[in-house]
Amino acid sequence: MQEPFDFQTLFELSPNPYMLLDRELRFVTANAAYLRVTASQLEQLVGRTLFEAFPHDPDDPANPSVRMLRESLQRVLTQRTRDTLALIPYRVPRQKDGGVVMEERYWSATHTPLLDGRGEVAFILQHTMDVTELQQLKQAVRDVESSPDGGVPRTQLMGGVFARAQAVQAANLALDDERRHLRRMFEQAPGFMCSLRGPEHVFELANRAYHQLVGHRDLLGKPVREALPEVAGQGFFELLDGVYSSGEPFIGRGMRVQVQREPGGPLEDAFVDFIYQPVMEADGRVSGIFVQGHDMTAQKRAEDELARHREHLEELVRERTRALEESEAERRQAEAALLQAQKMEAVGKLTGGVAHDFNNLLQVVSGNLQLLERDTVGDSRARRRLETALGAVERGARLASQLLAFARRQPLAPTALNLGRLVRDMDDLLRRALGEDVEVETVIAGGLWNTSVDRNQLENVILNLAINARDAMDGRGKLTIEAGNAMLDDHYAMLHPEVTAGQYVLLAISDTGCGMTPEVMQRAFEPFFTTKPEGRGTGLGLSMVYGFVKQSGGHVKIYSELGHGTSIKLYLPRTFQAAAQPAESGPGQVEGGTETILVVEDDAAVRATVVEVLTELGYRVLKAHDGQSALAVIQSGLPVDLLFTDVVMPGPVRSPELARLAKAHLPDIEVLFTSGYTENAIVHGGRLDPGVSLLSKPYRREDLARKIRSLLRGREQRLAAKTYRAPEEAKENRTLRILLVEDDADIRESASELMADLGHTVRAVESAEAAGEALAKEPFDLLFTDVTLPGKSGRVLAREAARRYPALRIIIASGDSRAVAGEDGEALERVVLLPKPYDLNQMERALEQAAEEATAAARTRPT
């Protein structure tokens, strides 16, 4: 086996000048020949640019020679291919007897790119040849040829012809012997060799080893591309072209070549070490290429086999090491996660218990303060003190709410919303809260997805983060709020085990404040941790944000740099539901009533306060201290319009069971829950159960009054609808199976409720496509559809349904009387048009008309 070749030694001993530049055209190294022809020291060149070391003409930095050289190097960088300057005049230092002088010389330069693993140019290798004497000789020849008296007498030339002929004959005999000897050595050489002539690389000679490599075939006199067609596309022809054009040899080590050793046979792999050596004529012209090398196939296969065994062994070692490391890392991670989970669980239980008792105390204080406020009319001093006390109650309520948010135990009522619209709606509130010296910029991405979160809690989060940012900027700076779509992939989820890969809506809030140190960032979400001065913060702001986002199924990340600001990114889960419009809720006037309310509260002080507040509002109030006694009141036959019960109750009858039994005994009763801590009674997965109304403690008198009035008003509307239907109940019961198609969520909900109150069975969908699937799966008596729907219109749906289901009756709701006829004038049969806006009477008449037609059709339908 040959010893590895020391290419550094080859580089240094080469008689040809070489130097190496990096991408910025700075010297990396140069060999001795280069330093000799430029009279330079290596330490004086390394790190300097080529044009700084050799400017050619300092008085004219843009001279043609510099421009030619710079353009050649730039072509190498941009095209990543070799570039050659056939001739360039360039002034360099030269060592003379009298010292170093600047001398203009003629050079031929080749610039070869050295690529990195990504295929980009990492270095440029320059090979130069000093052709000054050749250029001067050419000029002298041209001068002689142009001279009128510059010829040699013909007689002198003929005089020595005979003598030279004899000398040539003798020399030819000696050359024949030498040629035969060299031919025998050429044929018997252990390595393969061949000689190629001209730019087409025509075979002149090829020894026995070369024929064994490529297969015994007729080679001599043929261009290499014709003789070895199967080698095309493997890069060897291009290497030959490069050597011929540049005059630079090429050395290949262990290069793979596929050859066809038998006519029509398969391609076989061979591995060769070789050199393409240009054949130089006396005038410096390349006339051909000499190829010499060794077939290393057997050695390469042995080395590959050994390498495979070694790699397999190393892989086994790496796999075992990795398994041990992963096992240890997983153990540490599991221990940390267990400790964190135990810590959070302990804090959560403590928080829940504290919040429940604390909120009950706050409710007593708040209720009595509000009652006392009515008795201090005209006493400004007493009212100021009451306002101060009520403010303290509100701060305590916020503190308890933040504790529950951190522990992920606050009751959430998520709805589908558009984050961009919510941020824009908060613009005025944020600007008032932050002040004039904070610039607020909002960036909302196009095509923003919807997310499903609790709107009120998210507004609190945004306001909390904005105020934190204002404090970090000392009240002066720029706040940027961005909303866009984001995808957290499996790799990100693997690095963050608490994250579920998928689609999210990103909310990023960034400031130009003081930033955080890594130590502060690590503890930023811990409860009660704050960097603010005493009295300026509770340390629950960011922990509340963290708890809310986690409870909503999202992810939160902090990016911060000390002195450059902070960016907090909230990833909220995407929803495919349409965004719900926020309910309009103004302050309004506090209203009371005369209905009967049953108050169930185990805390005597809280119970007494609530009873007094409701009594002052005009309600008739019944009270019970636990679920069992409340159930006895309901079963006694006393009329009760609304059940107001605490969630956490002692005794065998829990509050959800009490509500269920109350609804069973009094179907029209309304139920309102209240609690400072809901546990898992009416909140599951961090969300309120469907249809549950909750008033969190502590609450104000106004909040209680509005909530109760809202529930009782809804009860009145339901009772009114039933009263309207009472005279009709004597008629034949014609219950319809109705498929309702309406894309507006509010209209869909109200229409479904009205149809259900009229005694019909309703299934509601939001698109014509969903309606088509429902009709195919189950029978319906009537299709009730809006005209304008996303995707397929209601009229097209009605036409298709009438054709496929002849017995199906159809109601089209529209504000346009032409909806039944359509633009093409083709009328739809068996269709009832219900003009928008419609009321309960109009809907019932349309349903009765459709029911009559459905009944008539059923009688005529074959059995």
PDB file of N, CA and C in Angstrom, residues 791-829:
ATOM      1  N   GLY A 791     -70.075  29.242   0.031  1.00  0.00           N
ATOM      2  CA  GLY A 791     -70.022  28.149  -0.929  1.00  0.00           C
ATOM      3  C   GLY A 791     -71.308  28.083  -1.735  1.00  0.00           C
ATOM      4  N   LYS A 792     -71.965  26.929  -1.776  1.00  0.00           N
ATOM      5  CA  LYS A 792     -73.192  26.740  -2.552  1.00  0.00           C
ATOM      6  C   LYS A 792     -74.330  27.553  -1.937  1.00  0.00           C
ATOM      7  N   SER A 793     -75.141  28.208  -2.759  1.00  0.00           N
ATOM      8  CA  SER A 793     -76.230  29.041  -2.253  1.00  0.00           C
ATOM      9  C   SER A 793     -77.382  28.182  -1.761  1.00  0.00           C
ATOM     10  N   GLY A 794     -78.278  28.819  -0.955  1.00  0.00           N
ATOM     11  CA  GLY A 794     -79.443  28.111  -0.447  1.00  0.00           C
ATOM     12  C   GLY A 794     -80.411  27.726  -1.533  1.00  0.00           C
ATOM     13  N   ARG A 795     -80.513  28.551  -2.593  1.00  0.00           N
ATOM     14  CA  ARG A 795     -81.431  28.225  -3.690  1.00  0.00           C
ATOM     15  C   ARG A 795     -80.962  26.982  -4.445  1.00  0.00           C
ATOM     16  N   VAL A 796     -79.634  26.877  -4.696  1.00  0.00           N
ATOM     17  CA  VAL A 796     -79.105  25.688  -5.367  1.00  0.00           C
ATOM     18  C   VAL A 796     -79.325  24.457  -4.494  1.00  0.00           C
ATOM     19  N   LEU A 797     -79.113  24.615  -3.186  1.00  0.00           N
ATOM     20  CA  LEU A 797     -79.351  23.506  -2.264  1.00  0.00           C
ATOM     21  C   LEU A 797     -80.808  23.069  -2.326  1.00  0.00           C
ATOM     22  N   ALA A 798     -81.740  24.043  -2.326  1.00  0.00           N
ATOM     23  CA  ALA A 798     -83.161  23.711  -2.355  1.00  0.00           C
ATOM     24  C   ALA A 798     -83.521  22.976  -3.636  1.00  0.00           C
ATOM     25  N   ARG A 799     -82.966  23.430  -4.774  1.00  0.00           N
ATOM     26  CA  ARG A 799     -83.279  22.778  -6.052  1.00  0.00           C
ATOM     27  C   ARG A 799     -82.775  21.330  -6.051  1.00  0.00           C
ATOM     28  N   GLU A 800     -81.547  21.111  -5.587  1.00  0.00           N
ATOM     29  CA  GLU A 800     -81.000  19.754  -5.553  1.00  0.00           C
ATOM     30  C   GLU A 800     -81.782  18.875  -4.590  1.00  0.00           C
ATOM     31  N   ALA A 801     -82.152  19.420  -3.421  1.00  0.00           N
ATOM     32  CA  ALA A 801     -82.893  18.637  -2.426  1.00  0.00           C
ATOM     33  C   ALA A 801     -84.285  18.272  -2.939  1.00  0.00           C
ATOM     34  N   ALA A 802     -84.957  19.219  -3.635  1.00  0.00           N
ATOM     35  CA  ALA A 802     -86.285  18.931  -4.167  1.00  0.00           C
ATOM     36  C   ALA A 802     -86.227  17.835  -5.220  1.00  0.00           C
ATOM     37  N   ARG A 803     -85.145  17.790  -6.003  1.00  0.00           N
ATOM     38  CA  ARG A 803     -85.017  16.762  -7.035  1.00  0.00           C
ATOM     39  C   ARG A 803     -84.716  15.392  -6.421  1.00  0.00           C
ATOM     40  N   ARG A 804     -83.862  15.353  -5.412  1.00  0.00           N
ATOM     41  CA  ARG A 804     -83.460  14.074  -4.827  1.00  0.00           C
ATOM     42  C   ARG A 804     -84.486  13.524  -3.836  1.00  0.00           C
ATOM     43  N   TYR A 805     -85.189  14.434  -3.110  1.00  0.00           N
ATOM     44  CA  TYR A 805     -86.115  14.004  -2.053  1.00  0.00           C
ATOM     45  C   TYR A 805     -87.484  14.621  -2.342  1.00  0.00           C
ATOM     46  N   PRO A 806     -88.307  14.007  -3.177  1.00  0.00           N
ATOM     47  CA  PRO A 806     -89.587  14.609  -3.608  1.00  0.00           C
ATOM     48  C   PRO A 806     -90.527  14.926  -2.461  1.00  0.00           C
ATOM     49  N   ALA A 807     -90.482  14.170  -1.351  1.00  0.00           N
ATOM     50  CA  ALA A 807     -91.402  14.401  -0.244  1.00  0.00           C
ATOM     51  C   ALA A 807     -90.937  15.517   0.676  1.00  0.00           C
ATOM     52  N   LEU A 808     -89.732  16.019   0.485  1.00  0.00           N
ATOM     53  CA  LEU A 808     -89.174  17.033   1.377  1.00  0.00           C
ATOM     54  C   LEU A 808     -89.803  18.387   1.097  1.00  0.00           C
ATOM     55  N   ARG A 809     -90.294  19.057   2.163  1.00  0.00           N
ATOM     56  CA  ARG A 809     -90.833  20.422   2.043  1.00  0.00           C
ATOM     57  C   ARG A 809     -89.716  21.407   2.351  1.00  0.00           C
ATOM     58  N   ILE A 810     -89.812  22.602   1.733  1.00  0.00           N
ATOM     59  CA  ILE A 810     -88.688  23.538   1.788  1.00  0.00           C
ATOM     60  C   ILE A 810     -89.189  24.928   2.141  1.00  0.00           C
ATOM     61  N   ILE A 811     -88.489  25.576   3.088  1.00  0.00           N
ATOM     62  CA  ILE A 811     -88.707  26.993   3.394  1.00  0.00           C
ATOM     63  C   ILE A 811     -87.405  27.716   3.101  1.00  0.00           C
ATOM     64  N   ILE A 812     -87.498  28.797   2.310  1.00  0.00           N
ATOM     65  CA  ILE A 812     -86.334  29.636   2.028  1.00  0.00           C
ATOM     66  C   ILE A 812     -86.542  30.962   2.732  1.00  0.00           C
ATOM     67  N   ALA A 813     -85.596  31.334   3.588  1.00  0.00           N
ATOM     68  CA  ALA A 813     -85.649  32.621   4.286  1.00  0.00           C
ATOM     69  C   ALA A 813     -84.807  33.620   3.516  1.00  0.00           C
ATOM     70  N   SER A 814     -85.425  34.753   3.125  1.00  0.00           N
ATOM     71  CA  SER A 814     -84.689  35.740   2.343  1.00  0.00           C
ATOM     72  C   SER A 814     -85.392  37.082   2.425  1.00  0.00           C
ATOM     73  N   GLY A 815     -84.604  38.130   2.272  1.00  0.00           N
ATOM     74  CA  GLY A 815     -85.175  39.476   2.187  1.00  0.00           C
ATOM     75  C   GLY A 815     -85.575  39.836   0.781  1.00  0.00           C
ATOM     76  N   ASP A 816     -85.347  38.935  -0.203  1.00  0.00           N
ATOM     77  CA  ASP A 816     -85.640  39.189  -1.606  1.00  0.00           C
ATOM     78  C   ASP A 816     -86.766  38.251  -2.030  1.00  0.00           C
ATOM     79  N   SER A 817     -87.892  38.804  -2.459  1.00  0.00           N
ATOM     80  CA  SER A 817     -89.039  37.983  -2.835  1.00  0.00           C
ATOM     81  C   SER A 817     -88.783  37.164  -4.082  1.00  0.00           C
ATOM     82  N   ARG A 818     -87.695  37.493  -4.816  1.00  0.00           N
ATOM     83  CA  ARG A 818     -87.388  36.738  -6.025  1.00  0.00           C
ATOM     84  C   ARG A 818     -86.563  35.490  -5.720  1.00  0.00           C
ATOM     85  N   ALA A 819     -86.343  35.173  -4.458  1.00  0.00           N
ATOM     86  CA  ALA A 819     -85.471  34.055  -4.110  1.00  0.00           C
ATOM     87  C   ALA A 819     -86.021  32.732  -4.609  1.00  0.00           C
ATOM     88  N   VAL A 820     -87.378  32.598  -4.652  1.00  0.00           N
ATOM     89  CA  VAL A 820     -87.961  31.344  -5.105  1.00  0.00           C
ATOM     90  C   VAL A 820     -87.857  31.218  -6.616  1.00  0.00           C
ATOM     91  N   ALA A 821     -88.097  32.348  -7.321  1.00  0.00           N
ATOM     92  CA  ALA A 821     -88.028  32.306  -8.776  1.00  0.00           C
ATOM     93  C   ALA A 821     -86.610  32.183  -9.275  1.00  0.00           C
ATOM     94  N   GLY A 822     -85.684  32.904  -8.674  1.00  0.00           N
ATOM     95  CA  GLY A 822     -84.293  32.836  -9.095  1.00  0.00           C
ATOM     96  C   GLY A 822     -84.034  33.721 -10.288  1.00  0.00           C
ATOM     97  N   GLU A 823     -82.764  33.916 -10.609  1.00  0.00           N
ATOM     98  CA  GLU A 823     -82.377  34.794 -11.702  1.00  0.00           C
ATOM     99  C   GLU A 823     -82.767  34.218 -13.054  1.00  0.00           C
ATOM    100  N   ASP A 824     -82.839  32.897 -13.175  1.00  0.00           N
ATOM    101  CA  ASP A 824     -83.164  32.298 -14.465  1.00  0.00           C
ATOM    102  C   ASP A 824     -84.663  32.185 -14.694  1.00  0.00           C
ATOM    103  N   GLY A 825     -85.454  32.646 -13.707  1.00  0.00           N
ATOM    104  CA  GLY A 825     -86.900  32.625 -13.852  1.00  0.00           C
ATOM    105  C   GLY A 825     -87.532  31.282 -13.571  1.00  0.00           C
ATOM    106  N   GLU A 826     -86.746  30.263 -13.334  1.00  0.00           N
ATOM    107  CA  GLU A 826     -87.271  28.923 -13.068  1.00  0.00           C
ATOM    108  C   GLU A 826     -87.722  28.837 -11.623  1.00  0.00           C
ATOM    109  N   ALA A 827     -89.020  28.650 -11.393  1.00  0.00           N
ATOM    110  CA  ALA A 827     -89.569  28.640 -10.038  1.00  0.00           C
ATOM    111  C   ALA A 827     -89.335  27.277  -9.401  1.00  0.00           C
ATOM    112  N   LEU A 828     -89.135  27.305  -8.060  1.00  0.00           N
ATOM    113  CA  LEU A 828     -88.983  26.082  -7.295  1.00  0.00           C
ATOM    114  C   LEU A 828     -90.345  25.663  -6.760  1.00  0.00           C
ATOM    115  N   GLU A 829     -90.679  24.399  -6.946  1.00  0.00           N
ATOM    116  CA  GLU A 829     -91.954  23.893  -6.461  1.00  0.00           C
ATOM    117  C   GLU A 829     -91.841  23.466  -5.010  1.00  0.00           C
TER     118      GLU A 829
END
